[in-house]
CSV table of C-alpha atoms in Angstrom, one decimal:
chain,number,residue,atom,x,y,z
A,1,MET,CA,91.0,-76.6,55.7
A,2,ILE,CA,90.1,-76.8,52.1
A,3,ARG,CA,92.0,-78.0,49.0
A,4,VAL,CA,92.2,-75.6,46.0
A,5,ARG,CA,92.9,-76.8,42.5
A,6,LEU,CA,94.0,-74.7,39.5
A,7,PHE,CA,93.9,-75.6,35.8
A,8,ALA,CA,95.3,-74.4,32.5
A,9,GLY,CA,96.5,-70.8,32.5
A,10,LEU,CA,95.7,-70.2,36.1
A,11,ARG,CA,97.9,-73.2,37.1
A,12,GLU,CA,100.8,-71.8,35.0
A,13,ARG,CA,100.3,-68.3,36.4
A,14,ALA,CA,100.5,-69.6,40.0
A,15,GLY,CA,103.2,-72.2,39.4
A,16,TRP,CA,101.2,-74.9,41.3
A,17,SER,CA,98.1,-77.0,40.7
A,18,GLU,CA,97.0,-77.9,44.2
A,19,ARG,CA,97.3,-76.4,47.7
A,20,GLU,CA,95.5,-76.2,51.0
A,21,LEU,CA,94.0,-73.1,52.6
A,22,GLU,CA,92.8,-72.4,56.1
A,23,THR,CA,90.2,-70.0,57.5
A,24,VAL,CA,88.3,-69.6,54.2
A,25,GLU,CA,84.6,-69.5,54.8
A,26,ARG,CA,83.1,-68.7,51.4
A,27,VAL,CA,83.8,-69.4,47.8
A,28,ALA,CA,84.3,-65.7,47.2
A,29,ASP,CA,87.1,-65.7,49.8
A,30,VAL,CA,89.2,-68.2,47.9
A,31,TRP,CA,90.8,-66.0,45.2
A,32,PRO,CA,91.9,-63.2,47.5
A,33,ALA,CA,93.5,-65.8,49.8
A,34,LEU,CA,95.7,-67.1,47.0
A,35,GLY,CA,97.5,-63.8,46.5
A,36,LEU,CA,97.6,-64.0,42.7
A,37,GLY,CA,96.5,-60.5,41.9
A,38,GLU,CA,93.3,-59.4,40.2
A,39,GLU,CA,90.7,-62.1,39.7
A,40,PRO,CA,90.3,-63.0,36.0
A,41,ALA,CA,86.9,-62.0,34.4
A,42,GLY,CA,84.6,-65.0,33.9
A,43,LEU,CA,86.3,-67.2,36.5
A,44,LEU,CA,84.0,-70.1,37.6
A,45,TYR,CA,84.2,-72.1,40.8
A,46,ALA,CA,83.3,-75.7,41.5
A,47,VAL,CA,83.0,-77.2,45.0
A,48,ASN,CA,83.4,-81.0,45.2
A,49,LYS,CA,83.1,-81.2,41.4
A,50,ARG,CA,79.8,-79.2,41.2
A,51,TYR,CA,79.5,-75.6,40.0
A,52,ALA,CA,79.0,-73.3,43.0
A,53,GLU,CA,78.0,-69.6,43.5
A,54,ARG,CA,80.5,-67.2,45.0
A,55,GLU,CA,78.4,-66.8,48.2
A,56,ALA,CA,78.3,-70.5,48.9
A,57,THR,CA,79.8,-71.5,52.3
A,58,LEU,CA,82.7,-74.0,52.6
A,59,ALA,CA,83.2,-76.9,55.0
A,60,ASP,CA,86.3,-78.5,56.2
A,61,GLY,CA,87.7,-80.9,53.6
A,62,ASP,CA,86.0,-79.3,50.6
A,63,GLU,CA,87.7,-79.2,47.3
A,64,VAL,CA,87.4,-76.0,45.4
A,65,ALA,CA,88.4,-75.9,41.7
A,66,LEU,CA,89.0,-72.6,39.9
A,67,ILE,CA,87.9,-73.0,36.3
A,68,PRO,CA,89.3,-70.3,33.9
A,69,PRO,CA,87.1,-69.2,31.0
A,70,VAL,CA,88.0,-70.4,27.6
A,71,SER,CA,89.7,-67.4,26.1
A,72,GLY,CA,90.2,-67.2,22.4
A,73,GLY,CA,90.8,-70.6,20.8
A,74,ALA,CA,88.2,-72.4,18.7
A,75,PHE,CA,85.2,-72.0,21.2
A,76,ARG,CA,84.1,-68.6,22.2
A,77,LEU,CA,81.4,-66.2,23.0
A,78,THR,CA,81.5,-62.7,21.7
A,79,ASP,CA,79.4,-59.5,22.0
A,80,GLN,CA,80.8,-58.3,18.7
A,81,ALA,CA,80.0,-59.2,15.1
A,82,ILE,CA,81.3,-62.7,14.2
A,83,ASP,CA,84.1,-62.8,11.7
A,84,VAL,CA,83.0,-65.9,9.7
A,85,ALA,CA,86.3,-66.2,7.8
A,86,ALA,CA,88.2,-66.3,11.1
A,87,VAL,CA,86.0,-69.2,12.4
A,88,ILE,CA,86.7,-71.1,9.2
A,89,ARG,CA,90.4,-70.4,9.5
A,90,GLU,CA,90.3,-72.1,13.0
A,91,VAL,CA,89.7,-75.4,11.3
A,92,SER,CA,92.2,-75.1,8.5
A,93,ASP,CA,94.1,-78.4,8.4
A,94,PRO,CA,96.3,-80.1,5.7
A,95,ARG,CA,94.5,-83.3,6.3
A,96,ALA,CA,91.1,-81.9,5.4
A,97,GLY,CA,89.4,-82.7,2.2
A,98,GLY,CA,86.3,-80.6,3.0
A,99,THR,CA,85.1,-77.9,5.4
A,100,ALA,CA,81.4,-77.6,6.3
A,101,THR,CA,80.0,-74.5,7.9
A,102,PHE,CA,76.7,-73.5,9.5
A,103,ILE,CA,75.8,-69.8,9.9
A,104,GLY,CA,72.7,-69.1,12.0
A,105,THR,CA,71.3,-65.7,11.3
A,106,THR,CA,68.5,-63.5,12.8
A,107,ARG,CA,65.5,-63.7,10.6
A,108,ALA,CA,62.8,-61.0,10.2
A,109,HIS,CA,59.8,-63.3,10.8
A,110,SER,CA,59.4,-66.0,13.4
A,111,ARG,CA,56.3,-67.8,14.9
A,112,GLY,CA,54.1,-65.4,12.9
A,113,ARG,CA,55.7,-62.3,14.3
A,114,THR,CA,57.8,-59.6,12.8
A,115,VAL,CA,61.1,-59.7,14.7
A,116,ARG,CA,63.0,-56.5,15.5
A,117,PHE,CA,66.2,-58.1,16.9
A,118,LEU,CA,67.4,-60.9,19.2
A,119,ASP,CA,69.2,-60.6,22.5
A,120,TYR,CA,71.3,-63.5,23.6
A,121,GLU,CA,72.5,-64.3,27.2
A,122,ALA,CA,75.0,-67.1,28.1
A,123,TYR,CA,76.5,-68.6,31.1
A,124,GLY,CA,80.1,-67.6,30.3
A,125,GLY,CA,82.8,-70.0,30.9
A,126,MET,CA,80.5,-73.0,31.2
A,127,ALA,CA,79.0,-72.4,27.7
A,128,GLU,CA,82.5,-72.3,26.2
A,129,GLN,CA,83.6,-75.4,28.1
A,130,MET,CA,80.5,-77.3,26.9
A,131,MET,CA,81.1,-76.2,23.3
A,132,ALA,CA,84.7,-77.7,23.6
A,133,GLU,CA,83.3,-80.9,25.1
A,134,LEU,CA,80.8,-81.1,22.3
A,135,ALA,CA,83.6,-80.8,19.8
A,136,GLU,CA,85.6,-83.5,21.5
A,137,GLU,CA,82.6,-85.8,21.4
A,138,LEU,CA,82.1,-85.2,17.7
A,139,LYS,CA,85.8,-86.0,17.1
A,140,ARG,CA,85.4,-89.3,18.9
A,141,LYS,CA,82.3,-90.2,16.8
A,142,GLN,CA,83.4,-88.9,13.4
A,143,GLU,CA,86.6,-88.8,11.5
A,144,LEU,CA,87.2,-85.1,11.8
A,145,CYS,CA,90.2,-82.7,11.7
A,146,GLU,CA,89.0,-79.7,13.7
A,147,VAL,CA,85.9,-78.0,15.0
A,148,ALA,CA,85.3,-74.3,15.8
A,149,ILE,CA,82.2,-72.6,17.3
A,150,THR,CA,81.5,-68.9,17.9
A,151,HIS,CA,78.3,-67.7,19.4
A,152,ARG,CA,77.0,-64.1,19.8
A,153,THR,CA,75.8,-62.6,23.1
A,154,GLY,CA,73.8,-59.4,23.5
A,155,ARG,CA,71.9,-57.7,20.7
A,156,VAL,CA,71.9,-59.3,17.3
A,157,GLU,CA,70.3,-57.4,14.4
A,158,ILE,CA,68.2,-58.9,11.5
A,159,GLY,CA,70.5,-60.7,9.1
A,160,GLU,CA,73.5,-60.8,11.4
A,161,PRO,CA,75.1,-64.2,12.3
A,162,SER,CA,74.3,-65.4,15.8
A,163,VAL,CA,76.3,-68.6,15.6
A,164,VAL,CA,79.0,-69.9,13.3
A,165,ILE,CA,80.2,-73.5,13.3
A,166,ALA,CA,83.0,-74.8,11.1
A,167,VAL,CA,84.0,-78.5,10.8
A,168,SER,CA,86.9,-79.8,8.7
A,169,ALA,CA,87.4,-83.5,7.9
A,170,PRO,CA,89.2,-85.7,5.3
A,171,HIS,CA,85.8,-86.4,3.7
A,172,ARG,CA,82.8,-84.1,3.1
A,173,THR,CA,80.3,-86.7,4.4
A,174,ALA,CA,81.8,-86.6,7.9
A,175,ALA,CA,82.1,-82.8,7.9
A,176,LEU,CA,78.5,-82.2,6.9
A,177,ALA,CA,77.1,-84.7,9.4
A,178,ALA,CA,79.2,-83.3,12.3
A,179,CYS,CA,78.2,-79.8,11.4
A,180,LYS,CA,74.5,-80.7,11.6
A,181,GLU,CA,74.9,-82.6,14.8
A,182,ALA,CA,76.9,-79.7,16.4
A,183,ILE,CA,74.2,-77.1,15.9
A,184,ASP,CA,71.4,-79.6,16.9
A,185,THR,CA,73.2,-80.5,20.1
A,186,LEU,CA,74.4,-77.0,20.9
A,187,LYS,CA,70.8,-75.7,20.8
A,188,GLY,CA,69.6,-78.3,23.3
A,189,THR,CA,72.4,-78.5,25.8
A,190,VAL,CA,74.7,-75.4,26.0
A,191,PRO,CA,73.5,-72.7,28.5
A,192,LEU,CA,72.5,-70.0,26.0
A,193,TRP,CA,69.2,-68.2,26.1
A,194,LYS,CA,67.5,-66.0,23.4
A,195,LYS,CA,65.1,-63.1,23.9
A,196,GLU,CA,63.0,-62.4,20.8
A,197,LEU,CA,62.1,-58.7,20.5
A,198,TYR,CA,59.2,-58.5,18.1
A,199,GLU,CA,56.6,-55.9,17.1
A,200,GLY,CA,54.3,-55.6,20.1
A,201,GLY,CA,56.3,-57.4,22.7
A,202,GLU,CA,59.2,-59.7,23.7
A,203,GLU,CA,59.7,-63.3,24.9
A,204,TRP,CA,62.5,-65.4,26.2
A,205,ILE,CA,62.8,-68.4,24.0
A,206,GLY,CA,65.4,-70.4,25.8
A,207,ARG,CA,67.6,-73.3,24.8
A,208,GLY,CA,66.5,-75.4,21.8
A,209,SER,CA,65.3,-72.4,19.8
């Protein structure tokens, strides 16, 4: 017997937040046993409050949480060109006296190399959730209105934005400080990895790059 928990859109879709299941042996067996139709893309699982792989086995009394991806909203990953104006619109607020933005772009030269393009990979679902948590932490520390973050995945050409962060606040000082802290923290904590394709080779740079 295991306990299953649903959140957000999945909870609304099912019409319940918790239920028990019998004869479920693996994490991958949980969704089919719920009878809720096709499994959403990007769905993550946690067993006893820790992220778990789909092939993980379950034991009697385990709690399995189904964590939906953050779809749309102010925190997203995309394999398409980022609409900078759309990210800024996410933080539009009548309380705001200033909006600060950071746009990270692919540069042609890095570490003494001529870069051809970058290729980003992310842990979808978890990365978006961590961006949302980062924004909430910034709001607790600073007097902010809204925060929005969009990050590219896949191939990003020279000169193209790879990340856009927008922060609105009643005062510009808070907006600028929060924008800087957001990119510094994101680079060191969110599960995003960068491969640098340069003339003569390639290298995974990893977080913090």
